[in-house]
Amino acid sequence: MSALMTLRKKGYRLVALTNGFYKYQFPVMERLGLAPLFDQIVTPEEAGCAKPDPQILQAVYALGTVVGHVGDRIDHDVVMANQEEIPSIWIRHTFPEWIKRAIMSERIQLAQPLIKEKYEKETGTQTISQECQPNYIVSSIEELNRIFT
């Protein structure tokens, strides 16, 4: 939570863009103390579509320039962000320690087998394209402050 507060203090606006329904997502965010940190919570029922449909981003674009999209799915989050030319940030808390210890610029290359494996699990497809390559890989929200300085 402190990383999100730091981003807000730096002037970033935060949006929770989720495929979950508001009636389920908001109470969890509220209970965790996260809801007040977000300027907006965009859900499929509000947007009329879900990720990876880029139309879900219209409410986000209304707030200004989008400097990054953080998500845990390659097929929904990374691909959608890349198609929209938004920096894509793949978050995975279970990265092996050797990836977590690597410098940010080396992580994507090191994680290629994990990216391929994750995409195959999500889609059943073994063919992976450039759209599936995240711009950044982080193992925690705290690492976002290394990207957004």
XYZ file of N, CA, C and O in Angstrom, residues 65-133:
276
model
N -3.118 10.891 -19.760
C -2.156 9.973 -20.361
C -1.987 8.736 -19.495
O -1.840 8.842 -18.279
N -1.993 7.591 -20.137
C -1.783 6.323 -19.434
C -0.303 5.979 -19.531
O 0.225 5.800 -20.624
N 0.369 5.911 -18.381
C 1.818 5.684 -18.378
C 2.197 4.228 -18.152
O 3.369 3.869 -18.274
N 1.227 3.387 -17.844
C 1.523 1.973 -17.670
C 0.287 1.191 -17.284
O -0.661 1.748 -16.734
N 0.312 -0.088 -17.622
C -0.768 -0.994 -17.236
C -0.135 -2.199 -16.554
O 0.669 -2.909 -17.144
N -0.504 -2.409 -15.300
C 0.026 -3.511 -14.499
C -1.005 -4.627 -14.479
O -2.182 -4.375 -14.209
N -0.574 -5.841 -14.750
C -1.501 -6.956 -14.693
C -0.780 -8.275 -14.555
O 0.409 -8.383 -14.841
N -1.540 -9.276 -14.133
C -0.951 -10.590 -13.897
C -1.190 -11.575 -15.035
O -0.718 -12.702 -14.982
N -1.907 -11.160 -16.048
C -2.170 -12.049 -17.187
C -1.455 -11.531 -18.426
O -1.451 -10.328 -18.693
N -0.893 -12.469 -19.177
C -0.248 -12.104 -20.442
C -1.330 -11.812 -21.482
O -1.292 -10.789 -22.158
N -2.310 -12.727 -21.614
C -3.310 -12.601 -22.676
C -4.228 -11.401 -22.498
O -4.612 -10.763 -23.479
N -4.594 -11.046 -21.299
C -5.497 -9.914 -21.083
C -4.752 -8.608 -20.858
O -5.105 -7.585 -21.432
N -3.758 -8.627 -19.996
C -3.106 -7.389 -19.563
C -1.959 -6.960 -20.466
O -1.953 -5.838 -20.971
N -0.996 -7.829 -20.656
C 0.182 -7.468 -21.445
C -0.192 -7.233 -22.905
O 0.175 -6.211 -23.491
N -0.937 -8.159 -23.499
C -1.300 -8.019 -24.913
C -2.134 -6.763 -25.141
O -1.867 -5.989 -26.063
N -3.143 -6.528 -24.305
C -3.988 -5.341 -24.479
C -3.148 -4.060 -24.378
O -3.281 -3.156 -25.205
N -2.303 -3.974 -23.367
C -1.465 -2.777 -23.206
C -0.556 -2.592 -24.417
O -0.451 -1.470 -24.949
N 0.073 -3.652 -24.855
C 0.970 -3.545 -26.012
C 0.222 -3.124 -27.268
O 0.727 -2.306 -28.048
N -0.961 -3.667 -27.478
C -1.753 -3.280 -28.653
C -2.131 -1.803 -28.599
O -2.241 -1.153 -29.634
N -2.317 -1.283 -27.401
C -2.680 0.128 -27.226
C -1.447 1.034 -27.072
O -1.591 2.227 -26.817
N -0.270 0.439 -27.176
C 1.002 1.157 -27.030
C 1.132 1.816 -25.663
O 1.631 2.936 -25.516
N 0.666 1.098 -24.658
C 0.816 1.490 -23.260
C 1.906 0.598 -22.681
O 1.892 -0.610 -22.916
N 2.868 1.135 -21.940
C 3.872 0.264 -21.327
C 3.204 -0.844 -20.495
O 2.376 -0.568 -19.628
N 3.557 -2.072 -20.806
C 2.956 -3.233 -20.135
C 3.869 -3.712 -19.017
O 5.081 -3.852 -19.199
N 3.264 -3.963 -17.874
C 4.017 -4.391 -16.695
C 3.379 -5.678 -16.180
O 2.246 -5.666 -15.709
N 4.105 -6.764 -16.309
C 3.619 -8.062 -15.846
C 4.039 -8.245 -14.397
O 5.224 -8.167 -14.076
N 3.074 -8.456 -13.528
C 3.373 -8.672 -12.111
C 3.105 -10.129 -11.772
O 2.082 -10.695 -12.158
N 4.060 -10.702 -11.096
C 3.938 -12.101 -10.658
C 4.719 -12.226 -9.357
O 5.932 -12.066 -9.338
N 4.021 -12.508 -8.297
C 4.651 -12.571 -6.977
C 5.495 -13.817 -6.786
O 6.325 -13.857 -5.879
N 5.311 -14.802 -7.644
C 6.004 -16.083 -7.465
C 7.183 -16.271 -8.407
O 7.570 -17.401 -8.684
N 7.761 -15.196 -8.882
C 8.963 -15.344 -9.702
C 10.048 -16.025 -8.886
O 10.166 -15.784 -7.671
N 10.856 -16.842 -9.528
C 12.000 -17.422 -8.813
C 12.921 -16.312 -8.303
O 13.004 -15.236 -8.899
N 13.612 -16.588 -7.234
C 14.500 -15.585 -6.636
C 15.542 -15.064 -7.619
O 15.899 -13.893 -7.575
N 16.033 -15.905 -8.508
C 17.070 -15.466 -9.448
C 16.534 -14.423 -10.431
O 17.288 -13.599 -10.927
N 15.230 -14.421 -10.674
C 14.651 -13.354 -11.496
C 14.422 -12.115 -10.638
O 14.711 -10.999 -11.065
N 13.939 -12.299 -9.429
C 13.718 -11.160 -8.538
C 15.015 -10.401 -8.271
O 15.006 -9.182 -8.111
N 16.131 -11.120 -8.202
C 17.420 -10.476 -7.931
C 18.016 -9.798 -9.161
O 18.896 -8.952 -9.037
N 17.538 -10.159 -10.342
C 18.080 -9.595 -11.584
C 17.676 -8.124 -11.709
O 16.623 -7.708 -11.213
N 18.511 -7.371 -12.384
C 18.165 -5.973 -12.627
C 16.976 -5.923 -13.594
O 16.758 -6.842 -14.389
N 16.222 -4.864 -13.509
C 14.974 -4.724 -14.256
C 15.172 -4.986 -15.755
O 14.364 -5.662 -16.373
N 16.234 -4.465 -16.333
C 16.436 -4.589 -17.781
C 16.759 -6.016 -18.228
O 16.627 -6.327 -19.400
N 17.149 -6.891 -17.321
C 17.481 -8.276 -17.680
C 16.320 -9.242 -17.465
O 16.337 -10.362 -17.974
N 15.329 -8.839 -16.737
C 14.270 -9.761 -16.329
C 13.466 -10.348 -17.481
O 13.116 -11.520 -17.456
N 13.145 -9.552 -18.471
C 12.317 -10.043 -19.576
C 13.017 -11.190 -20.296
O 12.398 -12.220 -20.576
N 14.271 -11.017 -20.575
C 15.011 -12.083 -21.257
C 15.083 -13.331 -20.380
O 14.867 -14.443 -20.856
N 15.359 -13.161 -19.107
C 15.448 -14.303 -18.200
C 14.110 -15.033 -18.047
O 14.075 -16.244 -17.860
N 13.029 -14.284 -18.145
C 11.701 -14.853 -17.891
C 11.023 -15.423 -19.139
O 9.871 -15.852 -19.054
N 11.696 -15.479 -20.258
C 11.064 -15.962 -21.489
C 10.349 -17.304 -21.329
O 9.204 -17.450 -21.768
N 10.966 -18.301 -20.695
C 10.241 -19.569 -20.528
C 8.973 -19.414 -19.683
O 7.957 -20.062 -19.950
N 9.005 -18.533 -18.682
C 7.834 -18.306 -17.829
C 6.731 -17.559 -18.578
O 5.551 -17.846 -18.387
N 7.115 -16.624 -19.422
C 6.146 -15.881 -20.235
C 5.438 -16.860 -21.171
O 4.205 -16.870 -21.265
N 6.216 -17.685 -21.835
C 5.649 -18.676 -22.761
C 4.734 -19.657 -22.030
O 3.614 -19.934 -22.481
N 5.175 -20.151 -20.899
C 4.381 -21.097 -20.108
C 3.062 -20.464 -19.655
O 1.992 -21.071 -19.753
N 3.123 -19.231 -19.167
C 1.924 -18.540 -18.680
C 0.938 -18.309 -19.821
O -0.264 -18.562 -19.683
N 1.443 -17.860 -20.964
C 0.572 -17.607 -22.113
C -0.080 -18.899 -22.601
O -1.262 -18.917 -22.924
N 0.673 -19.970 -22.633
C 0.121 -21.265 -23.046
C -0.991 -21.717 -22.097
O -2.025 -22.214 -22.539
N -0.795 -21.525 -20.788
C -1.825 -21.893 -19.809
C -3.084 -21.046 -19.988
O -4.198 -21.526 -19.825
N -2.903 -19.763 -20.305
C -4.042 -18.855 -20.441
C -4.836 -19.091 -21.718
O -6.052 -18.924 -21.733
N -4.133 -19.462 -22.796
C -4.789 -19.517 -24.105
C -4.836 -20.907 -24.733
O -5.593 -21.110 -25.680
N -3.989 -21.812 -24.267
C -3.883 -23.115 -24.909
C -3.094 -23.061 -26.204
O -3.011 -24.034 -26.941
N -2.515 -21.911 -26.482
C -1.751 -21.686 -27.708
C -0.263 -21.725 -27.415
O 0.201 -21.101 -26.459
N 0.474 -22.409 -28.253
C 1.920 -22.473 -28.063
C 2.656 -21.387 -28.829
O 3.821 -21.135 -28.590
N 1.968 -20.756 -29.765
C 2.581 -19.690 -30.554
C 2.509 -18.390 -29.770
O 1.438 -17.929 -29.407
N 3.660 -17.816 -29.529
C 3.727 -16.572 -28.761
C 4.278 -15.477 -29.678
O 5.217 -15.691 -30.432
N 3.646 -14.311 -29.633
C 4.040 -13.207 -30.501
C 4.724 -12.107 -29.702
O 4.770 -12.142 -28.476
N 5.186 -11.113 -30.403
C 5.834 -9.967 -29.765
C 4.853 -9.238 -28.850
O 5.250 -8.652 -27.849
N 3.561 -9.285 -29.165
C 2.550 -8.634 -28.327
C 2.496 -9.226 -26.923
O 1.965 -8.613 -26.012
N 3.027 -10.427 -26.756
C 3.003 -11.115 -25.458
C 4.182 -10.722 -24.570
O 4.260 -11.165 -23.421
N 5.079 -9.907 -25.088
C 6.280 -9.538 -24.342
C 6.029 -8.292 -23.503
O 5.758 -7.221 -24.046
